[in-house]
Coordinates of N, CA, C and O in Angstrom, one line a residue:
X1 N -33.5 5.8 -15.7 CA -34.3 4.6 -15.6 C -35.3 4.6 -16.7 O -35.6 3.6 -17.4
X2 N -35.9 5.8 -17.0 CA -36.7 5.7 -18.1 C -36.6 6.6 -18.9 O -37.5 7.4 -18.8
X3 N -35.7 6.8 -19.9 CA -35.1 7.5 -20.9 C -36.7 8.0 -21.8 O -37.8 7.4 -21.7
X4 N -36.3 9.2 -22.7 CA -37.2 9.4 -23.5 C -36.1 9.6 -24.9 O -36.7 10.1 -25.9
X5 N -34.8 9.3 -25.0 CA -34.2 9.7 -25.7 C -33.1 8.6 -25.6 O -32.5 8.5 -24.5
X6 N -32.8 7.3 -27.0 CA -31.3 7.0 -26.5 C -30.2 7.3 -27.8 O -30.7 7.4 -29.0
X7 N -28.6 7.4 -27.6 CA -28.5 7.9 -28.6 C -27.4 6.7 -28.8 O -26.4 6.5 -28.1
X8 N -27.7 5.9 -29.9 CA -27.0 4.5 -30.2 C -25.8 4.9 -31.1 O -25.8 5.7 -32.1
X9 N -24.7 4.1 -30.5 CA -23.8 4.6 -31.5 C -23.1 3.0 -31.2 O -22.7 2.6 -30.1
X10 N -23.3 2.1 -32.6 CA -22.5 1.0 -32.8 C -22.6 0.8 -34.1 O -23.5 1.3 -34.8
X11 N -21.4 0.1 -34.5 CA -20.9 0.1 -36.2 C -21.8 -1.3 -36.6 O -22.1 -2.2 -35.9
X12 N -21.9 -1.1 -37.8 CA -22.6 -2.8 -38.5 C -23.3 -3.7 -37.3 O -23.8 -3.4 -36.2
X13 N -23.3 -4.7 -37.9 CA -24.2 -5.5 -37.0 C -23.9 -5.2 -35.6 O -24.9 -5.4 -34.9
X14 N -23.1 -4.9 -35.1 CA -23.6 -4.7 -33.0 C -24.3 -3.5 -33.2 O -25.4 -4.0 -33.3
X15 N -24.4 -2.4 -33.4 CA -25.7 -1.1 -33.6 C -27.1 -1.8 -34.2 O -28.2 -1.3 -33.9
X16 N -27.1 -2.5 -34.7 CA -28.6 -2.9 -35.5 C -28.3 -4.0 -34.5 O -29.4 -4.5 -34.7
X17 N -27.8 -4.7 -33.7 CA -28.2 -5.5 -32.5 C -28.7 -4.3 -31.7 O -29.9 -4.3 -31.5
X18 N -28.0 -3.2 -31.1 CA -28.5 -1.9 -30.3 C -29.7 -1.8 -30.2 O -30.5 -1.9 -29.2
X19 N -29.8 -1.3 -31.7 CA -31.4 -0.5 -32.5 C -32.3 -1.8 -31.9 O -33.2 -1.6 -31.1
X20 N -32.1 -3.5 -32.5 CA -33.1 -4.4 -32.2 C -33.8 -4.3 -31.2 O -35.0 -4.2 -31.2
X21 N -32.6 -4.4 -29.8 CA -32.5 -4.8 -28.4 C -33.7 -3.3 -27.9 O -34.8 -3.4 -27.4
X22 N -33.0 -2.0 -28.3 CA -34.2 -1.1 -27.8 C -35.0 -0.8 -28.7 O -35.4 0.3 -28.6
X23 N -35.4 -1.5 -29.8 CA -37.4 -1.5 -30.5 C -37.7 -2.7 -29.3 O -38.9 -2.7 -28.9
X24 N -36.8 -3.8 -28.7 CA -37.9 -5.2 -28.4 C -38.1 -4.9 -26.7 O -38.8 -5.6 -26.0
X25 N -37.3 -3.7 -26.1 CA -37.6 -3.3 -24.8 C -38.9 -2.9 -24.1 O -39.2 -2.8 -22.9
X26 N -39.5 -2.8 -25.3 CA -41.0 -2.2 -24.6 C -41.2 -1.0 -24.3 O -42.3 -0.7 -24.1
X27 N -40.0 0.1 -24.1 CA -39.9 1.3 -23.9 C -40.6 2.1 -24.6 O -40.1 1.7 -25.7
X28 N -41.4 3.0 -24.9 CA -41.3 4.1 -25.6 C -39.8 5.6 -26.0 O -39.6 6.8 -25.7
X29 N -39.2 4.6 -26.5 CA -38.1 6.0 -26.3 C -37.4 6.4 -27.8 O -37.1 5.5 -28.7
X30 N -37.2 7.7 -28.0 CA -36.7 7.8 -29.4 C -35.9 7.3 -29.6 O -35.5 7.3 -28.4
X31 N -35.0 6.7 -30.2 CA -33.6 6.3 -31.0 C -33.2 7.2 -31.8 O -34.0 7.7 -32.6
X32 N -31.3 7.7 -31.8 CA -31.1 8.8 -32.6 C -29.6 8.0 -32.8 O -28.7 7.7 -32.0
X33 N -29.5 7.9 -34.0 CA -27.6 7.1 -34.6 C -27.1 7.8 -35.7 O -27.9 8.3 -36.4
X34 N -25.7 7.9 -35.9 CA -25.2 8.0 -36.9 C -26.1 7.3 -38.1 O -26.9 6.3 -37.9
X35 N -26.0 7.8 -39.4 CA -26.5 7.3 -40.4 C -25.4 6.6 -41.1 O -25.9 6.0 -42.1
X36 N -24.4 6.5 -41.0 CA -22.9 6.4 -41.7 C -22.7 5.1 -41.3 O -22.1 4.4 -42.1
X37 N -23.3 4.6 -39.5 CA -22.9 3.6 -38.9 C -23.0 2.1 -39.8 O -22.1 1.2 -39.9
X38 N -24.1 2.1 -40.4 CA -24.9 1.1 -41.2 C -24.8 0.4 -42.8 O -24.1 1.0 -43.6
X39 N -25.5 -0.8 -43.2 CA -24.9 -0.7 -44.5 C -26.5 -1.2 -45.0 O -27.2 -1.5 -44.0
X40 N -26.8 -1.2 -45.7 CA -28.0 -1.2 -46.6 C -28.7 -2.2 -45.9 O -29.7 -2.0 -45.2
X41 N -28.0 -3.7 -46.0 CA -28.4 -4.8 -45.9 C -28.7 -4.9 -44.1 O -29.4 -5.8 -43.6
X42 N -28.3 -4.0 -43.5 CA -28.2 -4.4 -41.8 C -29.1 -3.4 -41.6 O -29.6 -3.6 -40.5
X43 N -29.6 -2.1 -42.4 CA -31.0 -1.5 -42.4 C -32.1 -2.4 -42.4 O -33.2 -2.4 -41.8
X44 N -31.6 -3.2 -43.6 CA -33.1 -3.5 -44.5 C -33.4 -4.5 -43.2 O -34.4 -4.2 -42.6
X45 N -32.8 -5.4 -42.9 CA -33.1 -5.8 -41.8 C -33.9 -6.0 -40.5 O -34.4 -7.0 -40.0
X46 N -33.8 -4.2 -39.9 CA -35.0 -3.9 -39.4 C -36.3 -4.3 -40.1 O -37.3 -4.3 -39.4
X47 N -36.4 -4.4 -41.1 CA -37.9 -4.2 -41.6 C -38.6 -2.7 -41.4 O -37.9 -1.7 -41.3
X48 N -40.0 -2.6 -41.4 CA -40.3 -2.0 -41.1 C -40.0 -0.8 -40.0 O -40.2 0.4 -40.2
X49 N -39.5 -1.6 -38.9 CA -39.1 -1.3 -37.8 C -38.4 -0.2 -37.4 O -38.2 0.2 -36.3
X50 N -37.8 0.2 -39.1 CA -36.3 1.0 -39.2 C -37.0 2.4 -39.3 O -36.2 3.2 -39.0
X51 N -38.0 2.8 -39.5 CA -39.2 3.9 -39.5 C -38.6 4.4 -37.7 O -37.9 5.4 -37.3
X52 N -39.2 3.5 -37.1 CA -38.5 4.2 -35.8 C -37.5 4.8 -35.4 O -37.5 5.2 -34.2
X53 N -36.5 5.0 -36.3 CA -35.0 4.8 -36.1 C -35.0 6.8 -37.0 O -35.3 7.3 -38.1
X54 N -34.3 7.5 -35.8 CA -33.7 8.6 -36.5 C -32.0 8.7 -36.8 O -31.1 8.3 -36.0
X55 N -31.9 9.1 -37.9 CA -30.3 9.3 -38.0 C -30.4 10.8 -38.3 O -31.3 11.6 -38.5
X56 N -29.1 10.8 -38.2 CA -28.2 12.2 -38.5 C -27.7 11.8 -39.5 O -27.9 10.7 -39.9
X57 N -26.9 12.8 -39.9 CA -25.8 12.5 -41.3 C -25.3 14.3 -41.0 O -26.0 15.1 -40.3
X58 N -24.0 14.9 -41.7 CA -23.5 15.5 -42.3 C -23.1 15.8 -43.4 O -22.1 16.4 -43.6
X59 N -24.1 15.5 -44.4 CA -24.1 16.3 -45.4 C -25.8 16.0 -46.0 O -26.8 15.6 -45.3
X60 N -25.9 16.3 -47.3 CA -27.3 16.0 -47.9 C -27.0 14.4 -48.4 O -26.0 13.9 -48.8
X61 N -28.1 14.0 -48.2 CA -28.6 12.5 -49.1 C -28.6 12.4 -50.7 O -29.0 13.2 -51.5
X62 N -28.1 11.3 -51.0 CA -28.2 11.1 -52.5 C -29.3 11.7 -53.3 O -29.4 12.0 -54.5
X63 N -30.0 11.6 -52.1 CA -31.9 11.8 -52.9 C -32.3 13.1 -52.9 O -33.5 13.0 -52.8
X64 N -31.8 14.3 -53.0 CA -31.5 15.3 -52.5 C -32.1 15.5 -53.8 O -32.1 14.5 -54.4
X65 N -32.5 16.6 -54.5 CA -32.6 17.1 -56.1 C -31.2 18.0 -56.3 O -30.7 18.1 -57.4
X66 N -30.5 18.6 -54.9 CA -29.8 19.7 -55.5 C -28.8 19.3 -56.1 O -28.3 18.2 -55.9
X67 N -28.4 20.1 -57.1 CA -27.4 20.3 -58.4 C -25.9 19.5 -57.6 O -25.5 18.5 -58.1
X68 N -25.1 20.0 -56.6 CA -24.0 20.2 -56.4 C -24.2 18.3 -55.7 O -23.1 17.7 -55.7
X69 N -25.5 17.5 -55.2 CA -25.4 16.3 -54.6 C -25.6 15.5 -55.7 O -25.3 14.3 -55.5
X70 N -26.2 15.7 -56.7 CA -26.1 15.1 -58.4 C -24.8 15.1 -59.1 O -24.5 14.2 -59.9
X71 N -23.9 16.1 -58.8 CA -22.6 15.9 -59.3 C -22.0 15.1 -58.2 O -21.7 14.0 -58.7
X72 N -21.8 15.2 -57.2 CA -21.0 13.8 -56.0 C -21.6 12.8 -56.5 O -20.7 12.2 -57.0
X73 N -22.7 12.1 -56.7 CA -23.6 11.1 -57.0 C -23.4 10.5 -58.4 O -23.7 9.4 -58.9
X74 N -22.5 11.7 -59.1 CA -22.1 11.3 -60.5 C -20.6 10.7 -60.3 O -20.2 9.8 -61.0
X75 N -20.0 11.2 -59.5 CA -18.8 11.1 -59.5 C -18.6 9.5 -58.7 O -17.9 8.6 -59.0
X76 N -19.6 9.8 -57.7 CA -19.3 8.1 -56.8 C -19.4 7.1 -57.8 O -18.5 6.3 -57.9
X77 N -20.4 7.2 -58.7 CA -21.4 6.0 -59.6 C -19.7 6.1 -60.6 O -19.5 5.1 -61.2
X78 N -18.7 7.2 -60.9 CA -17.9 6.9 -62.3 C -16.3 6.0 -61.0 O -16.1 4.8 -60.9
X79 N -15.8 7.1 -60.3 CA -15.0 6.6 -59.9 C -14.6 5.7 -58.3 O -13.5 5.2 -57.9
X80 N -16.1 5.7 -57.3 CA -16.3 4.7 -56.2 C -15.9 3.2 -56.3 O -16.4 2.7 -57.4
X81 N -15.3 2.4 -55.6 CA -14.9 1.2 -55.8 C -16.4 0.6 -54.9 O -17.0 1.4 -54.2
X82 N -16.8 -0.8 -55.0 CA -18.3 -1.0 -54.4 C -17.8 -1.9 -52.8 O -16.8 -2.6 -52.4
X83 N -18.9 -1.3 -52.2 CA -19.9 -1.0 -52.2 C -19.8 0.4 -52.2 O -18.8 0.9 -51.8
X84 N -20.9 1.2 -52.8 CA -20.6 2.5 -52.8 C -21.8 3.3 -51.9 O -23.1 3.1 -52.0
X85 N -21.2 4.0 -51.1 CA -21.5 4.9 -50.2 C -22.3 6.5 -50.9 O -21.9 7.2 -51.7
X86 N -23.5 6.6 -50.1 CA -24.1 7.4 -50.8 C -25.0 7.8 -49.6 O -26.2 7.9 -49.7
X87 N -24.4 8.1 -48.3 CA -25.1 8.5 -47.4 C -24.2 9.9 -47.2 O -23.1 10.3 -47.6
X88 N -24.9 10.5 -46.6 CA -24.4 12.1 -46.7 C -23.0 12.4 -45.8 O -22.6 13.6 -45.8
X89 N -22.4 11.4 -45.0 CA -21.1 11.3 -44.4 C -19.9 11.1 -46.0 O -19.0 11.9 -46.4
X90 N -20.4 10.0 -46.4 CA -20.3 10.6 -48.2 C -19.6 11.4 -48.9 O -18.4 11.5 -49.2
X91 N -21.0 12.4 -49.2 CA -21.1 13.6 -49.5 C -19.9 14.9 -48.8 O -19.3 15.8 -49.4
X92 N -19.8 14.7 -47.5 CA -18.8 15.7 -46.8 C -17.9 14.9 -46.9 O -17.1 15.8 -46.8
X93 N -17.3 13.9 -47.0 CA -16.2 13.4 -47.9 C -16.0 14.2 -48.8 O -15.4 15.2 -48.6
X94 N -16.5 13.8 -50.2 CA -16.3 14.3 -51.6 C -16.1 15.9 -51.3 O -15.1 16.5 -51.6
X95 N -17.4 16.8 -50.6 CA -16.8 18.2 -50.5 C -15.6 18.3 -50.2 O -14.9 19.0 -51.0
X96 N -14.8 17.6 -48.8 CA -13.6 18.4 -48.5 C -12.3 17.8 -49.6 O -11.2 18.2 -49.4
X97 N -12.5 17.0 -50.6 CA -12.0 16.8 -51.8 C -12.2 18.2 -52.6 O -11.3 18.9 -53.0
X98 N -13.2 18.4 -52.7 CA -13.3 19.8 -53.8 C -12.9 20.9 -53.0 O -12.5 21.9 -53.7
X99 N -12.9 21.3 -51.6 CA -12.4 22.4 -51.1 C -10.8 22.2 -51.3 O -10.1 23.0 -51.8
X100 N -10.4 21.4 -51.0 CA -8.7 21.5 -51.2 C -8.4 21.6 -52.4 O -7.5 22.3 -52.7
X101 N -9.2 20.8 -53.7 CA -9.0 21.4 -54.9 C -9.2 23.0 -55.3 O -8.5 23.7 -56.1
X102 N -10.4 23.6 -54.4 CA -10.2 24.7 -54.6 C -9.2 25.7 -53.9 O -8.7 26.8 -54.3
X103 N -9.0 25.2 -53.1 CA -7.8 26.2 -52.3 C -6.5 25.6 -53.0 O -5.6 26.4 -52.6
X104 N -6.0 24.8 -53.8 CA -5.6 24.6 -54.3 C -5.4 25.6 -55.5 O -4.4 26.1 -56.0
X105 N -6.3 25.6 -55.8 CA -6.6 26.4 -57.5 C -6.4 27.8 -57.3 O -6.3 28.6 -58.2
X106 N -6.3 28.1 -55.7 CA -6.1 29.8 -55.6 C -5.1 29.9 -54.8 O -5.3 30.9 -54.2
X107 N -3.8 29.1 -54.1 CA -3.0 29.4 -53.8 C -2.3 30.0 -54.6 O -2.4 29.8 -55.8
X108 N -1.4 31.1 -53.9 CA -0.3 31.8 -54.6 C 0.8 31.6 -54.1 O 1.1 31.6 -52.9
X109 N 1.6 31.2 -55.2 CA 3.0 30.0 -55.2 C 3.1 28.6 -55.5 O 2.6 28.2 -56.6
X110 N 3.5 27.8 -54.8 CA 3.7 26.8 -54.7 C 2.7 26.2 -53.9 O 2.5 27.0 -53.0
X111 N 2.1 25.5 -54.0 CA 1.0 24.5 -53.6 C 1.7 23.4 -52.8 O 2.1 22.4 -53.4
X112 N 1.9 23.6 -51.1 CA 2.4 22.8 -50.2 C 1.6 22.9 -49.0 O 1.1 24.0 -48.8
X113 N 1.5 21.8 -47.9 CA 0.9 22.2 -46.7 C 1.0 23.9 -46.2 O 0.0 24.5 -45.8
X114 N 1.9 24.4 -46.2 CA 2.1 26.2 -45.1 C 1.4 26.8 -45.9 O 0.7 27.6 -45.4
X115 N 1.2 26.7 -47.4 CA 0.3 27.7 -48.4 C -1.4 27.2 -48.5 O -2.2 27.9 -49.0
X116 N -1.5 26.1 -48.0 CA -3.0 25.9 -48.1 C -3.3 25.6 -46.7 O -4.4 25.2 -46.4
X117 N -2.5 25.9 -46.1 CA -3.0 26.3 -44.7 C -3.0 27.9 -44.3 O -3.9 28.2 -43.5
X118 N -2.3 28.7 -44.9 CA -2.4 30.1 -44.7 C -4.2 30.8 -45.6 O -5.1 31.6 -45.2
X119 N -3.9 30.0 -47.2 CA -5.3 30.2 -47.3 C -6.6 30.2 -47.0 O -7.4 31.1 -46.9
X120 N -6.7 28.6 -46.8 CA -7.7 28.4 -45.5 C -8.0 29.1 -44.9 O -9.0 29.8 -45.2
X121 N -7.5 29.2 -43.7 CA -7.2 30.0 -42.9 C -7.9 31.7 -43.0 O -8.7 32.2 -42.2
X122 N -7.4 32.5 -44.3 CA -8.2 33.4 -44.9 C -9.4 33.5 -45.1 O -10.0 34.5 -45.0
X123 N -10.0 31.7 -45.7 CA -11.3 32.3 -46.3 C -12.6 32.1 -45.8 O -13.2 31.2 -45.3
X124 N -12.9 33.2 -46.1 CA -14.8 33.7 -45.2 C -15.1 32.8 -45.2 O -15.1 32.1 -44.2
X125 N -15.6 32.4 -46.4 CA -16.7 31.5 -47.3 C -16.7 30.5 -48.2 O -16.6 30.7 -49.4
X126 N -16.7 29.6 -47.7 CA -17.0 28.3 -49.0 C -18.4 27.5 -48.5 O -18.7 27.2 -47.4
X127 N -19.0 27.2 -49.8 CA -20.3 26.6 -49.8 C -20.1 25.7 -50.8 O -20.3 25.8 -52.0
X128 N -19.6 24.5 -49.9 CA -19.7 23.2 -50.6 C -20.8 22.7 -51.2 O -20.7 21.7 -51.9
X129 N -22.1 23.2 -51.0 CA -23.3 23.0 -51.8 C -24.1 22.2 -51.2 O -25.3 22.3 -51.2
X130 N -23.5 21.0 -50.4 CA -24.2 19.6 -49.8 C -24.0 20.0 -48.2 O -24.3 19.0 -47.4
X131 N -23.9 20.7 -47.8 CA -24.0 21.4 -46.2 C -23.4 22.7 -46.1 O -22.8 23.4 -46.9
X132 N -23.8 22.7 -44.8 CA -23.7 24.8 -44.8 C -22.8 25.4 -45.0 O -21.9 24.7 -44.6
X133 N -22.3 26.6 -45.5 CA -20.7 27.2 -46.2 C -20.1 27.5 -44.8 O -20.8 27.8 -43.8
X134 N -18.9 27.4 -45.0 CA -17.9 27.8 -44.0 C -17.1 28.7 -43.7 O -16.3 28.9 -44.6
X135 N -16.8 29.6 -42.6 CA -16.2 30.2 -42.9 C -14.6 29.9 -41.5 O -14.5 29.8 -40.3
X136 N -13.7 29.9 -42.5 CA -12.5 29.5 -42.0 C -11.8 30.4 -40.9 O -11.0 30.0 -40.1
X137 N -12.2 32.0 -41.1 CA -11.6 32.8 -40.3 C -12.5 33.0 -38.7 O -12.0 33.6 -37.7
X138 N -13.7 32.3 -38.8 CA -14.2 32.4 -37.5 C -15.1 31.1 -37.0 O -16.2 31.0 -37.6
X139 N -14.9 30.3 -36.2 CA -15.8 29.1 -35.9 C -16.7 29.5 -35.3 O -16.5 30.3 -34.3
X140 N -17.7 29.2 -35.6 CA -19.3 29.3 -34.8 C -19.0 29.0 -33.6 O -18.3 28.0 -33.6
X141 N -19.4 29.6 -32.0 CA -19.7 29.3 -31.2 C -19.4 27.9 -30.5 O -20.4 27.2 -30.4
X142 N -18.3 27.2 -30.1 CA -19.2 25.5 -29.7 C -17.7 25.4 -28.8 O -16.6 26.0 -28.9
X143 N -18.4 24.4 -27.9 CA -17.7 24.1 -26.8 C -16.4 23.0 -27.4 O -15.6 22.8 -26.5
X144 N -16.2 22.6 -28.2 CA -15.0 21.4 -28.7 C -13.8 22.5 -29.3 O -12.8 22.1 -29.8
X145 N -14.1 23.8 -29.2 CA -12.8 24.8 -29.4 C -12.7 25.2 -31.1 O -13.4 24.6 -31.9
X146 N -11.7 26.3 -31.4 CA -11.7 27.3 -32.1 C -11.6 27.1 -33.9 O -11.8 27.8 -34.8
X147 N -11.3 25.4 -33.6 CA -10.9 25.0 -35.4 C -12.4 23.6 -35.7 O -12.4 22.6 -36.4
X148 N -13.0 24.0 -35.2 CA -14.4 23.2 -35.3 C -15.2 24.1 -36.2 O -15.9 24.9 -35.6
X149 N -15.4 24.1 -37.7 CA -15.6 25.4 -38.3 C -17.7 24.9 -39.1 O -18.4 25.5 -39.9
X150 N -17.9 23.5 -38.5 CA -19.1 23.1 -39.6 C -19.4 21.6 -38.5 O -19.1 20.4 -38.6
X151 N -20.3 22.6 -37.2 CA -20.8 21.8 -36.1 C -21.8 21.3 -36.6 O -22.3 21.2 -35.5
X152 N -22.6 20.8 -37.3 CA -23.7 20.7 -38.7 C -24.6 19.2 -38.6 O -23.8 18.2 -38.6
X153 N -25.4 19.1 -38.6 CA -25.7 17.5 -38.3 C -27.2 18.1 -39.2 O -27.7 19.2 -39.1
X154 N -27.9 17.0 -40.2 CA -29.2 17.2 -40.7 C -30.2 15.8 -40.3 O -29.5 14.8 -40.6
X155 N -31.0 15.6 -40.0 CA -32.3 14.7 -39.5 C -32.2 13.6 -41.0 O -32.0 14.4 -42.0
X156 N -32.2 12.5 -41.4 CA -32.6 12.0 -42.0 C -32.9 10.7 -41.7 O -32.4 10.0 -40.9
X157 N -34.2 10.3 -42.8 CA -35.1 9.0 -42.3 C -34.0 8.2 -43.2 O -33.0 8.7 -43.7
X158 N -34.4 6.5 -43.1 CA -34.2 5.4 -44.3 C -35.4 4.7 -44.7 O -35.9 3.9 -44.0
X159 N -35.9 5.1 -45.9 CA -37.0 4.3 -46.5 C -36.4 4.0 -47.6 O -35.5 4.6 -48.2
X160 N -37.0 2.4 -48.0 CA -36.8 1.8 -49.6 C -35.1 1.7 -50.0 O -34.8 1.9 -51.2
X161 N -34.2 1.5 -49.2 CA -32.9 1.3 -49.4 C -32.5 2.7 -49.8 O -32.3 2.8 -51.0
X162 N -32.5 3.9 -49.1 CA -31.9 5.5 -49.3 C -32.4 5.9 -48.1 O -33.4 5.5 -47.5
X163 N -31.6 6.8 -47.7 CA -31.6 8.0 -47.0 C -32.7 9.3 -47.4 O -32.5 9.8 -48.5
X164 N -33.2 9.5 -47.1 CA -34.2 11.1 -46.8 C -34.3 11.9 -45.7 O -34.8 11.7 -44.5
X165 N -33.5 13.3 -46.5 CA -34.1 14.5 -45.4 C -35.6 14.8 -44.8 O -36.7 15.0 -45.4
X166 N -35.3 14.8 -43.2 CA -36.5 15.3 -43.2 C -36.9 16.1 -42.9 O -36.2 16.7 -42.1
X167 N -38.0 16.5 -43.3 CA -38.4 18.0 -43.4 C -38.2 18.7 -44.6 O -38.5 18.3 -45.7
X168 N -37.4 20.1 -44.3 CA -37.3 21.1 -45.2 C -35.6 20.8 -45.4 O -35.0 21.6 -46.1
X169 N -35.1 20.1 -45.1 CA -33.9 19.8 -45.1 C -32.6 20.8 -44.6 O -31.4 20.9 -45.1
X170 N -33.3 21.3 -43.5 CA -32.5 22.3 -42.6 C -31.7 21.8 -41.9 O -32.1 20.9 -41.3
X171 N -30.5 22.1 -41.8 CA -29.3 21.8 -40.7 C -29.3 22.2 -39.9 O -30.0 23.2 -39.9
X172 N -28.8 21.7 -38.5 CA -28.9 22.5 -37.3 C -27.3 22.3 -36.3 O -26.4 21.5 -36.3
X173 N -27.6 23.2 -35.7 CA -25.8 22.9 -34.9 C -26.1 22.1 -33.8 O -27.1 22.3 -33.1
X174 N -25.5 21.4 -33.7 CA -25.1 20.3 -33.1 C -25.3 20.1 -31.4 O -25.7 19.1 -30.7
X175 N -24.7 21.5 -30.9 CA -23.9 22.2 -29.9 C -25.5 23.0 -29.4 O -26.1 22.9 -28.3
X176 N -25.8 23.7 -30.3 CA -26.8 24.9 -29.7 C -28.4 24.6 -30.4 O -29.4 25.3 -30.0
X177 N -28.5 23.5 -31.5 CA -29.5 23.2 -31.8 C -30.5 23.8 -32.9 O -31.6 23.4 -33.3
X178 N -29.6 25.3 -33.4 CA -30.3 26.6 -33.9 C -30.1 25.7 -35.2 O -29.2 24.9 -35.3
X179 N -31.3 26.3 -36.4 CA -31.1 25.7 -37.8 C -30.2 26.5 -38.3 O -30.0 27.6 -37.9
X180 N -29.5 25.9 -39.4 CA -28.3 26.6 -39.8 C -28.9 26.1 -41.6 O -29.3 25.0 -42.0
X181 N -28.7 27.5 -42.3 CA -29.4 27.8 -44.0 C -28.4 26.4 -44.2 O -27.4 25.9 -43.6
X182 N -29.3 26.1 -45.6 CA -27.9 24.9 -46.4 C -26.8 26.3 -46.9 O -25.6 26.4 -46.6
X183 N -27.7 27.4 -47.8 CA -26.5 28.3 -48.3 C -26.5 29.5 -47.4 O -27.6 29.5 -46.9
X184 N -25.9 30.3 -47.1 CA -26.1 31.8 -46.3 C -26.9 32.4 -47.0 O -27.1 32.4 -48.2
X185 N -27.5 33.1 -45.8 CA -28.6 34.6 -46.1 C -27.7 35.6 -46.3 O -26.6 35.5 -45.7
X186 N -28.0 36.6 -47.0 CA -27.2 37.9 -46.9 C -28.2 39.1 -45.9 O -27.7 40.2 -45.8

């Protein structure tokens, strides 16, 4: 009856009807959505209002300084058809493009589904750069089962037509809530 938490999940305009409907409720209660859900124009919309509004995302934001979300950012801006997407759902797009290129680049033999699935499968570590490295031979802990390998969600606001991490730009699992490094500690 009196939530302190709701968690909106509707695509384009019915979610920003969602988001409206509970800013105009009178409630005090957080709001938490996909960041992916939305398109610029159906943010901007809220107005101000959109301050209230927490998203997730799965990978880093355009706005990010790091090296590896500057090269996706280059690549959307050369080869994205418009409107172009630059929210961090995005970004973990374009990574699992470059992981298959790289398991690609290190299979031995022939480059077919059973050989880039046997590799996979093999490897520790990959650090896509734009969220936390993976490792393929063992999935983190989580109740959705054994091939769920990057449970990963990061906090970001929307100000001034972009996305921003907030905070320190720490990831956290999804499932258990623990921050998870962007790259591993040794």
């Amino acid at each position: 009856a009196n939530p302190d938490c709701l968690v909106l999940q509707g695509y384009g305009a019915d979610g920003i009807a969602l988001i409206k409907a509970t800013l105009a409720s009178g409630k005090s209660v957080k709001i938490l959505t996909g960041a992916s859900y939305y398109t610029p124009q159906g943010l901007n919309s809220l107005g101000s209002q959109v301050a209230k509004v927490n998203f997730v995302t799965v990978g880093l934001p355009s706005t990010s300084t790091n090296r590896t979300v500057q090269q996706w950012v280059s690549d959307i801006k050369k080869y994205s058809p418009n409107p172009k997407s630059y929210e961090g759902g995005s970004a973990a797009l374009w990574a699992d493009v470059q992981l298959l290129a790289y398991a690609a680049a290190h299979v031995h033999g022939p480059v077919d589904a059973a050989s880039m699935l046997k590799y996979l499968n093999g490897l520790k570590s990959y650090n896509p750069g734009l969220l936390p490295a993976v490792n393929f031979t063992k999935a983190p802990a989580n109740p959705a089962g054994p091939r769920v390998f990057a449970p990963y969600a990061l906090l970001v606001q929307y100000r001034n037509g972009d996305f921003y991490a907030v905070g320190d730009s720490s990831f956290y699992n999804v499932f258990t809530g623990a921050s998870v490094p962007l790259t591993p500690t040794s």
